[in-house]
Amino acid sequence: MAHTKTGFSIPAGSFEAVIFDLDGVVTDTASVHAAAWKKMFDDFLSRDATRKGTAFQPFEIETDYRLYVDGKPRFDGLRSFLESRGITLPEGRPEDPPGAETVQGLAKRKNEDFLKRVREQGVEVYGSTVDLIHCLKKHGLKTAVISSSKSCAMILDSVNLADLFDVRVDGVDSETLGIPGKPAPHIFLEAARQLKVEPERAVVIEDAVSGVQAGRAGKFGLVIGIARTGERETLLKSGAHVAVSD
């Protein structure tokens, strides 16, 4: 792996495939997810603090989202954050209304707000990532996209990127196949399996701490952390072989 102070190159002869996370790597949907999580959690935490007579502590995107929610399936992220605040809620049922104080109800409220934001604001694509994908394909490498979100296909179609990837493994597949969420490596391993590539011959590109941890747990040949918001050291400490700003 050749590198300079500011950049790294992926030797085409050493790898057969590159697996990209969608949110925060290919598209800027991570920021949309974060905003939707904050709205839902702050509404809930405000009500909870009023009931308990305690001070309201808002959900912080820079810390809470990155540590407990980013990159994880919706229910896992919700439980993880609530646990960090010492809060346990009943699981509820799929038919719970949005905002019901159950895991199902709060997750449904977050998802409704996320989809509303996508419809109203659209989705930003990281052009540098798309350029890299075209370059990889020109050099004969396979590509896959993974996402914990069930909205992955919809997002890709909305920005006309679905055809860039040989394989997609998303939240719908995770539910169908029983794939555990990150930091477990299984979603990446499933993408490698569908690409017919051994993990050590594949690259993982991630922006989430849980995703970097998953890439290392799966023994992928190269795990690249994308630190668009200045989290390079955190990604390196979490297991990224290298971390870059773009």
mmCIF file of C-alpha atoms in Angstrom:
data_model
loop_
_atom_site.group_PDB
_atom_site.id
_atom_site.type_symbol
_atom_site.label_atom_id
_atom_site.label_comp_id
_atom_site.label_asym_id
_atom_site.label_seq_id
_atom_site.Cartn_x
_atom_site.Cartn_y
_atom_site.Cartn_z
ATOM 1 C CA MET A 1 0.000 0.000 0.000
ATOM 2 C CA ALA A 2 1.673 3.171 -1.175
ATOM 3 C CA HIS A 3 0.877 6.429 0.548
ATOM 4 C CA THR A 4 1.896 10.017 0.978
ATOM 5 C CA LYS A 5 1.157 12.357 3.840
ATOM 6 C CA THR A 6 -2.246 13.249 2.477
ATOM 7 C CA GLY A 7 -3.386 10.306 0.370
ATOM 8 C CA PHE A 8 -3.416 6.564 -0.085
ATOM 9 C CA SER A 9 -3.638 4.344 -3.136
ATOM 10 C CA ILE A 10 -5.334 0.960 -3.430
ATOM 11 C CA PRO A 11 -3.081 -1.442 -5.383
ATOM 12 C CA ALA A 12 -5.413 -2.994 -7.960
ATOM 13 C CA GLY A 13 -3.376 -6.198 -8.114
ATOM 14 C CA SER A 14 -3.765 -6.857 -4.379
ATOM 15 C CA PHE A 15 -7.563 -6.772 -4.231
ATOM 16 C CA GLU A 16 -10.536 -7.988 -6.218
ATOM 17 C CA ALA A 17 -13.375 -5.935 -4.762
ATOM 18 C CA VAL A 18 -14.261 -2.835 -2.760
ATOM 19 C CA ILE A 19 -17.288 -2.714 -0.458
ATOM 20 C CA PHE A 20 -18.747 0.723 0.312
ATOM 21 C CA ASP A 21 -21.077 1.736 3.092
ATOM 22 C CA LEU A 22 -23.866 3.897 1.663
ATOM 23 C CA ASP A 23 -24.566 6.454 4.378
ATOM 24 C CA GLY A 24 -21.731 8.925 4.790
ATOM 25 C CA VAL A 25 -19.515 7.296 2.153
ATOM 26 C CA VAL A 26 -21.500 7.264 -1.104
ATOM 27 C CA THR A 27 -24.290 9.646 -0.097
ATOM 28 C CA ASP A 28 -24.691 12.267 2.603
ATOM 29 C CA THR A 29 -27.678 10.447 4.071
ATOM 30 C CA ALA A 30 -25.794 9.996 7.358
ATOM 31 C CA SER A 31 -26.453 13.655 8.195
ATOM 32 C CA VAL A 32 -30.135 13.217 7.328
ATOM 33 C CA HIS A 33 -30.339 10.120 9.534
ATOM 34 C CA ALA A 34 -28.612 12.022 12.354
ATOM 35 C CA ALA A 35 -31.057 14.931 12.158
ATOM 36 C CA ALA A 36 -34.031 12.566 12.210
ATOM 37 C CA TRP A 37 -32.619 10.689 15.196
ATOM 38 C CA LYS A 38 -32.047 13.966 17.067
ATOM 39 C CA LYS A 39 -35.592 15.190 16.474
ATOM 40 C CA MET A 40 -37.126 11.923 17.676
ATOM 41 C CA PHE A 41 -34.817 11.457 20.664
ATOM 42 C CA ASP A 42 -35.052 15.078 21.844
ATOM 43 C CA ASP A 43 -38.857 14.916 21.786
ATOM 44 C CA PHE A 44 -38.796 11.699 23.805
ATOM 45 C CA LEU A 45 -36.049 12.807 26.225
ATOM 46 C CA SER A 46 -37.859 16.085 26.921
ATOM 47 C CA ARG A 47 -41.045 14.224 27.856
ATOM 48 C CA ASP A 48 -39.079 11.704 29.923
ATOM 49 C CA ALA A 49 -37.246 14.455 31.826
ATOM 50 C CA THR A 50 -40.525 16.256 32.584
ATOM 51 C CA ARG A 51 -42.066 13.059 33.960
ATOM 52 C CA LYS A 52 -39.031 12.335 36.124
ATOM 53 C CA GLY A 53 -38.411 15.934 37.189
ATOM 54 C CA THR A 54 -34.845 15.827 35.894
ATOM 55 C CA ALA A 55 -32.833 18.116 33.629
ATOM 56 C CA PHE A 56 -33.307 17.618 29.900
ATOM 57 C CA GLN A 57 -30.117 16.338 28.241
ATOM 58 C CA PRO A 58 -30.471 16.533 24.459
ATOM 59 C CA PHE A 59 -29.218 13.953 21.998
ATOM 60 C CA GLU A 60 -25.827 15.098 20.691
ATOM 61 C CA ILE A 61 -24.991 14.275 17.084
ATOM 62 C CA GLU A 62 -21.216 14.609 17.477
ATOM 63 C CA THR A 63 -21.062 12.166 20.386
ATOM 64 C CA ASP A 64 -24.274 10.168 20.870
ATOM 65 C CA TYR A 65 -24.959 9.565 17.186
ATOM 66 C CA ARG A 66 -21.377 8.570 16.387
ATOM 67 C CA LEU A 67 -20.973 6.311 19.427
ATOM 68 C CA TYR A 68 -24.320 4.599 19.741
ATOM 69 C CA VAL A 69 -26.347 4.885 16.538
ATOM 70 C CA ASP A 70 -24.263 5.478 13.408
ATOM 71 C CA GLY A 71 -24.034 2.466 11.114
ATOM 72 C CA LYS A 72 -26.270 0.213 13.182
ATOM 73 C CA PRO A 73 -29.701 -1.213 12.331
ATOM 74 C CA ARG A 74 -32.442 1.096 13.520
ATOM 75 C CA PHE A 75 -33.610 -0.936 16.527
ATOM 76 C CA ASP A 76 -30.042 -1.699 17.654
ATOM 77 C CA GLY A 77 -29.043 1.954 17.522
ATOM 78 C CA LEU A 78 -32.151 3.016 19.406
ATOM 79 C CA ARG A 79 -31.599 0.461 22.179
ATOM 80 C CA SER A 80 -27.892 1.305 22.399
ATOM 81 C CA PHE A 81 -28.474 5.016 22.915
ATOM 82 C CA LEU A 82 -31.288 4.521 25.437
ATOM 83 C CA GLU A 83 -29.075 2.117 27.383
ATOM 84 C CA SER A 84 -26.384 4.815 27.537
ATOM 85 C CA ARG A 85 -28.951 7.018 29.333
ATOM 86 C CA GLY A 86 -30.126 4.214 31.628
ATOM 87 C CA ILE A 87 -33.516 3.978 29.891
ATOM 88 C CA THR A 88 -35.255 0.709 29.047
ATOM 89 C CA LEU A 89 -38.426 0.651 26.963
ATOM 90 C CA PRO A 90 -40.723 -2.231 26.023
ATOM 91 C CA GLU A 91 -40.089 -3.611 22.554
ATOM 92 C CA GLY A 92 -43.683 -3.033 21.466
ATOM 93 C CA ARG A 93 -45.180 -4.388 18.232
ATOM 94 C CA PRO A 94 -44.820 -3.505 14.545
ATOM 95 C CA GLU A 95 -48.302 -2.007 14.570
ATOM 96 C CA ASP A 96 -47.413 0.508 17.316
ATOM 97 C CA PRO A 97 -48.133 4.077 16.121
ATOM 98 C CA PRO A 98 -45.196 6.400 15.373
ATOM 99 C CA GLY A 99 -43.955 7.981 18.582
ATOM 100 C CA ALA A 100 -45.389 5.353 20.927
ATOM 101 C CA GLU A 101 -42.916 4.971 23.777
ATOM 102 C CA THR A 102 -41.726 1.563 22.703
ATOM 103 C CA VAL A 103 -38.713 0.534 20.632
ATOM 104 C CA GLN A 104 -41.016 -0.090 17.683
ATOM 105 C CA GLY A 105 -42.902 3.192 18.078
ATOM 106 C CA LEU A 106 -39.873 5.459 18.425
ATOM 107 C CA ALA A 107 -38.085 3.706 15.556
ATOM 108 C CA LYS A 108 -41.132 4.210 13.368
ATOM 109 C CA ARG A 109 -41.241 7.942 14.222
ATOM 110 C CA LYS A 110 -37.555 8.330 13.327
ATOM 111 C CA ASN A 111 -38.004 6.521 10.020
ATOM 112 C CA GLU A 112 -41.031 8.629 9.038
ATOM 113 C CA ASP A 113 -39.068 11.815 9.702
ATOM 114 C CA PHE A 114 -36.047 10.496 7.755
ATOM 115 C CA LEU A 115 -38.148 9.652 4.691
ATOM 116 C CA LYS A 116 -39.902 13.038 4.890
ATOM 117 C CA ARG A 117 -36.538 14.825 4.932
ATOM 118 C CA VAL A 118 -35.319 12.783 1.936
ATOM 119 C CA ARG A 119 -38.460 13.628 -0.056
ATOM 120 C CA GLU A 120 -38.248 17.332 0.770
ATOM 121 C CA GLN A 121 -34.471 17.877 0.634
ATOM 122 C CA GLY A 122 -33.257 15.202 -1.767
ATOM 123 C CA VAL A 123 -29.991 13.317 -1.318
ATOM 124 C CA GLU A 124 -26.470 14.648 -1.818
ATOM 125 C CA VAL A 125 -23.993 12.354 -3.570
ATOM 126 C CA TYR A 126 -20.266 12.479 -2.831
ATOM 127 C CA GLY A 127 -18.823 12.981 -6.303
ATOM 128 C CA SER A 128 -15.346 11.931 -5.183
ATOM 129 C CA THR A 129 -16.697 8.525 -4.180
ATOM 130 C CA VAL A 130 -18.481 8.085 -7.504
ATOM 131 C CA ASP A 131 -15.235 8.986 -9.294
ATOM 132 C CA LEU A 132 -13.396 6.358 -7.241
ATOM 133 C CA ILE A 133 -16.000 3.709 -8.094
ATOM 134 C CA HIS A 134 -15.642 4.415 -11.819
ATOM 135 C CA CYS A 135 -11.857 4.194 -11.458
ATOM 136 C CA LEU A 136 -12.071 0.870 -9.594
ATOM 137 C CA LYS A 137 -14.360 -0.628 -12.219
ATOM 138 C CA LYS A 138 -12.029 0.570 -14.975
ATOM 139 C CA HIS A 139 -9.261 -1.396 -13.245
ATOM 140 C CA GLY A 140 -11.410 -4.527 -13.079
ATOM 141 C CA LEU A 141 -12.398 -4.478 -9.413
ATOM 142 C CA LYS A 142 -15.879 -5.518 -8.325
ATOM 143 C CA THR A 143 -17.968 -3.178 -6.188
ATOM 144 C CA ALA A 144 -20.653 -3.652 -3.548
ATOM 145 C CA VAL A 145 -22.709 -1.333 -1.383
ATOM 146 C CA ILE A 146 -23.993 -2.169 2.082
ATOM 147 C CA SER A 147 -26.362 -0.341 4.387
ATOM 148 C CA SER A 148 -28.146 -1.059 7.630
ATOM 149 C CA SER A 149 -31.052 0.961 6.240
ATOM 150 C CA LYS A 150 -34.069 -0.590 4.546
ATOM 151 C CA SER A 151 -34.200 2.526 2.356
ATOM 152 C CA CYS A 152 -30.937 1.731 0.540
ATOM 153 C CA ALA A 153 -32.511 0.714 -2.781
ATOM 154 C CA MET A 154 -34.804 3.744 -2.746
ATOM 155 C CA ILE A 155 -31.880 6.096 -2.066
ATOM 156 C CA LEU A 156 -29.720 4.589 -4.830
ATOM 157 C CA ASP A 157 -32.570 4.753 -7.339
ATOM 158 C CA SER A 158 -33.302 8.375 -6.435
ATOM 159 C CA VAL A 159 -29.749 9.409 -7.381
ATOM 160 C CA ASN A 160 -29.329 6.950 -10.286
ATOM 161 C CA LEU A 161 -26.434 5.042 -8.712
ATOM 162 C CA ALA A 162 -27.866 1.521 -8.463
ATOM 163 C CA ASP A 163 -26.040 0.347 -11.589
ATOM 164 C CA LEU A 164 -22.633 1.235 -10.148
ATOM 165 C CA PHE A 165 -22.642 -1.764 -7.811
ATOM 166 C CA ASP A 166 -22.394 -5.466 -8.586
ATOM 167 C CA VAL A 167 -23.966 -6.378 -5.231
ATOM 168 C CA ARG A 168 -26.211 -4.646 -2.685
ATOM 169 C CA VAL A 169 -26.799 -5.916 0.863
ATOM 170 C CA ASP A 170 -29.097 -3.720 2.945
ATOM 171 C CA GLY A 171 -31.459 -3.675 5.896
ATOM 172 C CA VAL A 172 -34.099 -5.637 4.008
ATOM 173 C CA ASP A 173 -31.587 -8.417 3.333
ATOM 174 C CA SER A 174 -30.377 -8.281 6.934
ATOM 175 C CA GLU A 175 -33.904 -8.893 8.189
ATOM 176 C CA THR A 176 -34.560 -11.678 5.682
ATOM 177 C CA LEU A 177 -31.229 -13.448 6.215
ATOM 178 C CA GLY A 178 -30.950 -12.799 9.943
ATOM 179 C CA ILE A 179 -27.742 -10.762 9.558
ATOM 180 C CA PRO A 180 -26.699 -9.146 12.866
ATOM 181 C CA GLY A 181 -25.860 -5.461 12.845
ATOM 182 C CA LYS A 182 -22.452 -3.838 13.053
ATOM 183 C CA PRO A 183 -19.981 -4.058 14.730
ATOM 184 C CA ALA A 184 -20.584 -7.695 13.779
ATOM 185 C CA PRO A 185 -18.934 -8.240 10.362
ATOM 186 C CA HIS A 186 -21.709 -10.310 8.801
ATOM 187 C CA ILE A 187 -23.150 -7.699 6.416
ATOM 188 C CA PHE A 188 -19.713 -7.188 4.851
ATOM 189 C CA LEU A 189 -19.070 -10.927 4.766
ATOM 190 C CA GLU A 190 -22.382 -11.463 2.961
ATOM 191 C CA ALA A 191 -21.416 -8.855 0.372
ATOM 192 C CA ALA A 192 -18.053 -10.589 -0.136
ATOM 193 C CA ARG A 193 -19.798 -13.938 -0.450
ATOM 194 C CA GLN A 194 -22.124 -12.608 -3.138
ATOM 195 C CA LEU A 195 -19.157 -11.045 -4.929
ATOM 196 C CA LYS A 196 -17.383 -14.438 -4.722
ATOM 197 C CA VAL A 197 -14.339 -12.790 -3.119
ATOM 198 C CA GLU A 198 -12.452 -13.807 0.032
ATOM 199 C CA PRO A 199 -12.440 -11.075 2.716
ATOM 200 C CA GLU A 200 -8.656 -10.686 2.616
ATOM 201 C CA ARG A 201 -8.977 -9.829 -1.083
ATOM 202 C CA ALA A 202 -11.560 -7.105 -0.449
ATOM 203 C CA VAL A 203 -11.463 -3.501 0.777
ATOM 204 C CA VAL A 204 -14.050 -2.009 3.144
ATOM 205 C CA ILE A 205 -14.697 1.754 3.055
ATOM 206 C CA GLU A 206 -16.605 3.076 6.083
ATOM 207 C CA ASP A 207 -17.290 6.285 7.953
ATOM 208 C CA ALA A 208 -18.850 4.796 11.082
ATOM 209 C CA VAL A 209 -16.930 3.486 14.084
ATOM 210 C CA SER A 210 -19.144 0.389 14.162
ATOM 211 C CA GLY A 211 -18.474 -0.189 10.452
ATOM 212 C CA VAL A 212 -14.703 0.074 10.822
ATOM 213 C CA GLN A 213 -14.880 -2.373 13.729
ATOM 214 C CA ALA A 214 -16.951 -4.723 11.562
ATOM 215 C CA GLY A 215 -14.424 -4.569 8.728
ATOM 216 C CA ARG A 216 -11.567 -5.519 11.027
ATOM 217 C CA ALA A 217 -13.622 -8.246 12.717
ATOM 218 C CA GLY A 218 -14.281 -9.747 9.278
ATOM 219 C CA LYS A 219 -10.531 -9.802 8.559
ATOM 220 C CA PHE A 220 -10.852 -7.741 5.389
ATOM 221 C CA GLY A 221 -7.587 -6.982 3.643
ATOM 222 C CA LEU A 222 -7.898 -3.209 3.915
ATOM 223 C CA VAL A 223 -10.286 -1.124 5.997
ATOM 224 C CA ILE A 224 -10.406 2.555 5.032
ATOM 225 C CA GLY A 225 -12.056 5.056 7.338
ATOM 226 C CA ILE A 226 -13.613 8.151 5.768
ATOM 227 C CA ALA A 227 -13.342 11.016 8.253
ATOM 228 C CA ARG A 228 -15.305 13.797 6.582
ATOM 229 C CA THR A 229 -15.949 15.452 9.952
ATOM 230 C CA GLY A 230 -12.469 15.226 11.473
ATOM 231 C CA GLU A 231 -12.749 11.842 13.202
ATOM 232 C CA ARG A 232 -9.558 10.331 11.765
ATOM 233 C CA GLU A 233 -7.992 9.344 15.086
ATOM 234 C CA THR A 234 -11.226 7.788 16.326
ATOM 235 C CA LEU A 235 -11.497 5.663 13.183
ATOM 236 C CA LEU A 236 -7.854 4.592 13.427
ATOM 237 C CA LYS A 237 -8.263 3.640 17.078
ATOM 238 C CA SER A 238 -11.378 1.661 16.133
ATOM 239 C CA GLY A 239 -9.440 -0.463 13.660
ATOM 240 C CA ALA A 240 -9.150 1.361 10.329
ATOM 241 C CA HIS A 241 -5.875 0.549 8.581
ATOM 242 C CA VAL A 242 -5.889 4.089 7.172
ATOM 243 C CA ALA A 243 -8.174 7.093 7.566
ATOM 244 C CA VAL A 244 -8.641 9.872 5.040
ATOM 245 C CA SER A 245 -10.768 13.002 4.916
ATOM 246 C CA ASP A 246 -12.338 12.181 1.514
#
